[in-house]
PDB file of C-alpha atoms in Angstrom:
ATOM      1  CA  MET L   1     -15.132   8.801   5.220  1.00  0.00           C
ATOM      2  CA  LEU L   2     -11.760   7.766   5.605  1.00  0.00           C
ATOM      3  CA  GLY L   3      -9.080  10.921   5.762  1.00  0.00           C
ATOM      4  CA  GLY L   4      -5.866  11.457   4.181  1.00  0.00           C
ATOM      5  CA  ILE L   5      -3.152  14.495   4.694  1.00  0.00           C
ATOM      6  CA  GLU L   6      -0.314  14.959   2.252  1.00  0.00           C
ATOM      7  CA  ALA L   7       2.118  16.888   5.520  1.00  0.00           C
ATOM      8  CA  GLY L   8       4.475  18.241   2.991  1.00  0.00           C
ATOM      9  CA  GLY L   9       7.086  21.065   3.429  1.00  0.00           C
ATOM     10  CA  THR L  10       6.104  23.534   1.651  1.00  0.00           C
ATOM     11  CA  LYS L  11       1.960  22.723   1.923  1.00  0.00           C
ATOM     12  CA  PHE L  12      -0.230  20.482   3.706  1.00  0.00           C
ATOM     13  CA  VAL L  13      -3.136  18.323   0.949  1.00  0.00           C
ATOM     14  CA  CYS L  14      -5.582  17.221   3.510  1.00  0.00           C
ATOM     15  CA  GLY L  15      -8.799  15.241   1.526  1.00  0.00           C
ATOM     16  CA  PHE L  16     -11.611  12.560   2.460  1.00  0.00           C
ATOM     17  CA  GLY L  17     -13.173  10.227   0.374  1.00  0.00           C
ATOM     18  CA  THR L  18     -13.793   6.318  -0.543  1.00  0.00           C
ATOM     19  CA  GLY L  19     -11.197   6.462  -3.520  1.00  0.00           C
ATOM     20  CA  PRO L  20      -9.178   8.180  -6.270  1.00  0.00           C
ATOM     21  CA  ASP L  21     -12.669   8.984  -7.522  1.00  0.00           C
ATOM     22  CA  ASP L  22     -13.998  10.488  -4.784  1.00  0.00           C
ATOM     23  CA  LEU L  23     -12.252  13.334  -3.424  1.00  0.00           C
ATOM     24  CA  VAL L  24     -12.837  15.648  -1.924  1.00  0.00           C
ATOM     25  CA  THR L  25      -9.238  18.256  -1.281  1.00  0.00           C
ATOM     26  CA  ALA L  26      -7.906  21.425   0.767  1.00  0.00           C
ATOM     27  CA  GLN L  27      -4.500  22.687   0.956  1.00  0.00           C
ATOM     28  CA  PHE L  28      -2.361  24.731   2.846  1.00  0.00           C
ATOM     29  CA  PRO L  29       0.617  26.457   3.069  1.00  0.00           C
ATOM     30  CA  THR L  30       3.246  24.914   5.900  1.00  0.00           C
ATOM     31  CA  SER L  31       3.946  27.385   9.488  1.00  0.00           C
ATOM     32  CA  THR L  32       4.241  26.621  11.917  1.00  0.00           C
ATOM     33  CA  PRO L  33       2.910  23.934  13.275  1.00  0.00           C
ATOM     34  CA  ASP L  34      -0.113  25.476  15.250  1.00  0.00           C
ATOM     35  CA  ILE L  35      -1.603  27.112  12.291  1.00  0.00           C
ATOM     36  CA  THR L  36      -0.945  24.248   9.871  1.00  0.00           C
ATOM     37  CA  VAL L  37      -2.687  21.286  11.927  1.00  0.00           C
ATOM     38  CA  ALA L  38      -5.487  24.496  13.016  1.00  0.00           C
ATOM     39  CA  SER L  39      -5.997  24.201   9.673  1.00  0.00           C
ATOM     40  CA  VAL L  40      -5.691  20.655   9.810  1.00  0.00           C
ATOM     41  CA  ILE L  41      -8.407  20.371  11.771  1.00  0.00           C
ATOM     42  CA  ASP L  42     -10.514  23.352  10.681  1.00  0.00           C
ATOM     43  CA  PHE L  43     -10.994  21.074   7.407  1.00  0.00           C
ATOM     44  CA  PHE L  44     -12.141  18.615   8.536  1.00  0.00           C
ATOM     45  CA  LYS L  45     -14.421  19.468  11.512  1.00  0.00           C
ATOM     46  CA  THR L  46     -15.987  21.561   8.579  1.00  0.00           C
ATOM     47  CA  HIS L  47     -16.561  19.444   5.925  1.00  0.00           C
ATOM     48  CA  VAL L  48     -17.161  15.809   7.437  1.00  0.00           C
ATOM     49  CA  GLY L  49     -17.372  16.592  10.541  1.00  0.00           C
ATOM     50  CA  THR L  50     -18.522  12.876  13.126  1.00  0.00           C
ATOM     51  CA  GLN L  51     -18.587  10.803  10.321  1.00  0.00           C
ATOM     52  CA  LEU L  52     -14.631  10.976   9.895  1.00  0.00           C
ATOM     53  CA  THR L  53     -13.351   7.088  11.621  1.00  0.00           C
ATOM     54  CA  ALA L  54      -9.760   7.836  11.041  1.00  0.00           C
ATOM     55  CA  VAL L  55      -6.756   9.003   9.232  1.00  0.00           C
ATOM     56  CA  GLY L  56      -3.819   8.699   7.185  1.00  0.00           C
ATOM     57  CA  ILE L  57      -0.990  10.462   7.974  1.00  0.00           C
ATOM     58  CA  GLY L  58       1.901  10.624   5.392  1.00  0.00           C
ATOM     59  CA  SER L  59       4.824  12.974   6.100  1.00  0.00           C
ATOM     60  CA  PHE L  60       7.687  14.887   5.774  1.00  0.00           C
ATOM     61  CA  GLY L  61      10.080  14.373   8.498  1.00  0.00           C
ATOM     62  CA  PRO L  62      12.886  12.229   9.351  1.00  0.00           C
ATOM     63  CA  VAL L  63       9.431  10.858  11.626  1.00  0.00           C
ATOM     64  CA  ASP L  64       9.491   8.450  14.046  1.00  0.00           C
ATOM     65  CA  LEU L  65       7.223   5.708  12.558  1.00  0.00           C
ATOM     66  CA  ASP L  66       7.675   2.490  15.295  1.00  0.00           C
ATOM     67  CA  PRO L  67       4.980   2.722  17.163  1.00  0.00           C
ATOM     68  CA  LEU L  68       6.324   1.435  20.395  1.00  0.00           C
ATOM     69  CA  SER L  69       9.074   4.581  20.735  1.00  0.00           C
ATOM     70  CA  PRO L  70       7.933   7.358  22.958  1.00  0.00           C
ATOM     71  CA  ALA L  71       7.696   9.209  20.127  1.00  0.00           C
ATOM     72  CA  TYR L  72       5.456   7.380  18.081  1.00  0.00           C
ATOM     73  CA  GLY L  73       4.127   9.849  15.592  1.00  0.00           C
ATOM     74  CA  HIS L  74       6.677  13.147  16.457  1.00  0.00           C
ATOM     75  CA  ILE L  75       8.357  14.425  13.366  1.00  0.00           C
ATOM     76  CA  THR L  76      11.827  14.304  14.560  1.00  0.00           C
ATOM     77  CA  SER L  77      14.925  16.232  13.278  1.00  0.00           C
ATOM     78  CA  THR L  78      13.820  18.345  10.617  1.00  0.00           C
ATOM     79  CA  PRO L  79      15.509  21.273   9.131  1.00  0.00           C
ATOM     80  CA  LYS L  80      11.562  22.547   8.953  1.00  0.00           C
ATOM     81  CA  ALA L  81      11.750  25.418  10.987  1.00  0.00           C
ATOM     82  CA  GLY L  82       9.599  24.916  14.147  1.00  0.00           C
ATOM     83  CA  TRP L  83       8.796  21.629  13.256  1.00  0.00           C
ATOM     84  CA  GLU L  84      11.495  19.676  15.437  1.00  0.00           C
ATOM     85  CA  ASP L  85      10.371  17.432  17.860  1.00  0.00           C
ATOM     86  CA  TYR L  86       6.175  17.965  16.555  1.00  0.00           C
ATOM     87  CA  ASN L  87       3.990  15.318  17.945  1.00  0.00           C
ATOM     88  CA  LEU L  88       1.704  15.071  15.195  1.00  0.00           C
ATOM     89  CA  ILE L  89      -0.575  12.352  15.263  1.00  0.00           C
ATOM     90  CA  GLY L  90      -0.862  12.854  19.102  1.00  0.00           C
ATOM     91  CA  ALA L  91      -2.210  16.923  17.861  1.00  0.00           C
ATOM     92  CA  ILE L  92      -4.999  14.590  14.648  1.00  0.00           C
ATOM     93  CA  GLU L  93      -5.814  12.474  17.160  1.00  0.00           C
ATOM     94  CA  GLN L  94      -6.594  13.786  20.560  1.00  0.00           C
ATOM     95  CA  ALA L  95      -8.456  17.403  18.472  1.00  0.00           C
ATOM     96  CA  LEU L  96     -10.043  15.378  15.653  1.00  0.00           C
ATOM     97  CA  GLY L  97     -10.886  11.883  18.332  1.00  0.00           C
ATOM     98  CA  VAL L  98      -9.919   8.964  15.905  1.00  0.00           C
ATOM     99  CA  PRO L  99      -7.405   7.195  15.420  1.00  0.00           C
ATOM    100  CA  ALA L 100      -4.569   7.993  13.175  1.00  0.00           C
ATOM    101  CA  LEU L 101      -1.650   6.187  11.209  1.00  0.00           C
ATOM    102  CA  LEU L 102       1.449   7.418  10.456  1.00  0.00           C
ATOM    103  CA  GLU L 103       4.376   6.823   6.975  1.00  0.00           C
ATOM    104  CA  THR L 104       6.590   9.266   5.264  1.00  0.00           C
ATOM    105  CA  ASP L 105       5.692  10.727   2.658  1.00  0.00           C
ATOM    106  CA  VAL L 106       7.620   9.070  -0.008  1.00  0.00           C
ATOM    107  CA  ASN L 107       6.036   5.939   1.497  1.00  0.00           C
ATOM    108  CA  ALA L 108       2.824   7.086   1.409  1.00  0.00           C
ATOM    109  CA  ALA L 109       3.043   8.146  -1.775  1.00  0.00           C
ATOM    110  CA  LEU L 110       4.402   4.743  -2.725  1.00  0.00           C
ATOM    111  CA  LEU L 111       1.695   2.857  -1.844  1.00  0.00           C
ATOM    112  CA  GLY L 112      -0.898   4.705  -4.061  1.00  0.00           C
ATOM    113  CA  GLU L 113       1.598   4.610  -6.369  1.00  0.00           C
ATOM    114  CA  ALA L 114       1.575   0.394  -5.260  1.00  0.00           C
ATOM    115  CA  ARG L 115      -2.974   0.824  -5.384  1.00  0.00           C
ATOM    116  CA  TRP L 116      -3.773   2.949  -7.631  1.00  0.00           C
ATOM    117  CA  GLY L 117      -0.981   3.657 -10.186  1.00  0.00           C
ATOM    118  CA  ALA L 118       1.370   3.130 -11.667  1.00  0.00           C
ATOM    119  CA  ALA L 119       2.890   0.110  -9.501  1.00  0.00           C
ATOM    120  CA  ARG L 120       0.161  -1.356  -8.695  1.00  0.00           C
ATOM    121  CA  ASP L 121       0.911  -4.072 -10.746  1.00  0.00           C
ATOM    122  CA  PHE L 122       4.425  -5.152  -8.873  1.00  0.00           C
ATOM    123  CA  SER L 123       5.190  -6.916  -5.520  1.00  0.00           C
ATOM    124  CA  ASP L 124       8.595  -4.420  -5.861  1.00  0.00           C
ATOM    125  CA  ALA L 125       8.957  -1.048  -6.700  1.00  0.00           C
ATOM    126  CA  VAL L 126      10.565   2.548  -5.623  1.00  0.00           C
ATOM    127  CA  TYR L 127       9.489   5.673  -5.687  1.00  0.00           C
ATOM    128  CA  LEU L 128      12.048   8.745  -6.075  1.00  0.00           C
ATOM    129  CA  THR L 129      10.369  12.728  -5.309  1.00  0.00           C
ATOM    130  CA  VAL L 130      12.778  15.888  -6.017  1.00  0.00           C
ATOM    131  CA  GLY L 131      10.682  18.783  -3.896  1.00  0.00           C
ATOM    132  CA  THR L 132      11.414  21.059  -0.960  1.00  0.00           C
ATOM    133  CA  GLY L 133      13.628  17.623   0.033  1.00  0.00           C
ATOM    134  CA  ILE L 134      14.690  14.356  -1.412  1.00  0.00           C
ATOM    135  CA  GLY L 135      13.339  11.419  -1.222  1.00  0.00           C
ATOM    136  CA  GLY L 136      12.597   7.604  -1.559  1.00  0.00           C
ATOM    137  CA  GLY L 137      10.559   4.894  -0.941  1.00  0.00           C
ATOM    138  CA  ALA L 138      10.953   1.223  -1.698  1.00  0.00           C
ATOM    139  CA  LEU L 139       8.799  -2.046  -1.444  1.00  0.00           C
ATOM    140  CA  VAL L 140      10.312  -5.238  -1.528  1.00  0.00           C
ATOM    141  CA  HIS L 141       7.616  -8.550  -2.478  1.00  0.00           C
ATOM    142  CA  GLY L 142       4.606  -6.421  -1.551  1.00  0.00           C
ATOM    143  CA  GLN L 143       6.062  -5.106   1.571  1.00  0.00           C
ATOM    144  CA  VAL L 144       7.169  -1.434   2.005  1.00  0.00           C
ATOM    145  CA  VAL L 145      10.824  -1.574   4.279  1.00  0.00           C
ATOM    146  CA  HIS L 146      12.015   0.734   6.815  1.00  0.00           C
ATOM    147  CA  GLY L 147      14.340   0.360   9.677  1.00  0.00           C
ATOM    148  CA  LEU L 148      17.999   0.729   8.596  1.00  0.00           C
ATOM    149  CA  MET L 149      17.411   0.298   5.779  1.00  0.00           C
ATOM    150  CA  HIS L 150      14.564   2.559   5.189  1.00  0.00           C
ATOM    151  CA  PRO L 151      16.155   4.366   1.784  1.00  0.00           C
ATOM    152  CA  GLU L 152      16.808   8.021   3.587  1.00  0.00           C
ATOM    153  CA  ILE L 153      18.519   8.718   0.450  1.00  0.00           C
ATOM    154  CA  GLY L 154      18.466  12.423   0.710  1.00  0.00           C
ATOM    155  CA  HIS L 155      20.744  12.336   3.243  1.00  0.00           C
ATOM    156  CA  LEU L 156      23.450  10.085   1.513  1.00  0.00           C
ATOM    157  CA  LEU L 157      26.376  12.517   1.119  1.00  0.00           C
ATOM    158  CA  LEU L 158      28.237  13.428  -2.410  1.00  0.00           C
ATOM    159  CA  PRO L 159      31.777  13.796  -2.967  1.00  0.00           C
ATOM    160  CA  HIS L 160      32.081  17.233  -3.810  1.00  0.00           C
ATOM    161  CA  ASP L 161      34.562  19.569  -5.256  1.00  0.00           C
ATOM    162  CA  ARG L 162      34.675  22.820  -3.418  1.00  0.00           C
ATOM    163  CA  ALA L 163      37.284  24.846  -5.753  1.00  0.00           C
ATOM    164  CA  ARG L 164      34.888  23.891  -8.225  1.00  0.00           C
ATOM    165  CA  ASP L 165      31.089  24.622  -6.522  1.00  0.00           C
ATOM    166  CA  PRO L 166      31.789  27.365  -3.732  1.00  0.00           C
ATOM    167  CA  PHE L 167      28.064  26.383  -3.089  1.00  0.00           C
ATOM    168  CA  PRO L 168      28.297  25.056   0.936  1.00  0.00           C
ATOM    169  CA  GLY L 169      24.756  23.147   0.965  1.00  0.00           C
ATOM    170  CA  THR L 170      21.660  23.933   2.334  1.00  0.00           C
ATOM    171  CA  CYS L 171      21.118  20.788   4.599  1.00  0.00           C
ATOM    172  CA  PRO L 172      22.031  21.778   8.656  1.00  0.00           C
ATOM    173  CA  TYR L 173      23.164  18.631   9.777  1.00  0.00           C
ATOM    174  CA  HIS L 174      24.768  17.241   6.242  1.00  0.00           C
ATOM    175  CA  ARG L 175      25.879  20.193   3.756  1.00  0.00           C
ATOM    176  CA  ASP L 176      27.417  18.196   1.149  1.00  0.00           C
ATOM    177  CA  CYS L 177      24.553  15.381   1.182  1.00  0.00           C
ATOM    178  CA  LEU L 178      21.526  15.330  -2.175  1.00  0.00           C
ATOM    179  CA  GLU L 179      19.076  17.406  -0.844  1.00  0.00           C
ATOM    180  CA  GLY L 180      21.484  20.101   0.995  1.00  0.00           C
ATOM    181  CA  LEU L 181      22.634  20.781  -2.608  1.00  0.00           C
ATOM    182  CA  ALA L 182      19.583  19.827  -4.814  1.00  0.00           C
ATOM    183  CA  ALA L 183      16.220  20.436  -3.288  1.00  0.00           C
ATOM    184  CA  GLY L 184      14.295  23.245  -3.918  1.00  0.00           C
ATOM    185  CA  PRO L 185      13.958  25.930  -0.951  1.00  0.00           C
TER     186      PRO L 185
END
């Protein structure tokens, strides 16, 4: 049995099943890492137990996606309080005893659309999201774009006339980036 986790800035959604027509899901508010991950672990252990064989995780970020990096699976320099440098994949793998694969939340949604949704007949697609954060993912020739060209669109800097709009922005790193000016709380 396969499990999935959407690790969002506002809530975590967990599920298991064989596809979109065969899913059991639950959601938990995103709190501290210890509280939130404990709820996730309890969900899988209670409902799936030893039948779980692997978990896919789509996480808010930024996240380290390089399997060769010592920080692979960590949520890195996130503005989400308490989550900076958290080893999400390590916590899940250790507690559940199964392998886990990590992707950004936006790329995970893009892959879902490419497999079952609006992008299923296309080799090239873009997925944009506006919520707690702002993000984008790109599929080119059937492959998700990673690396230097990964579209971290939420942190694009925008022209901002502070004389007309004194709002300072909420991003702790850039203030005037797209996410800092337009994302949810």
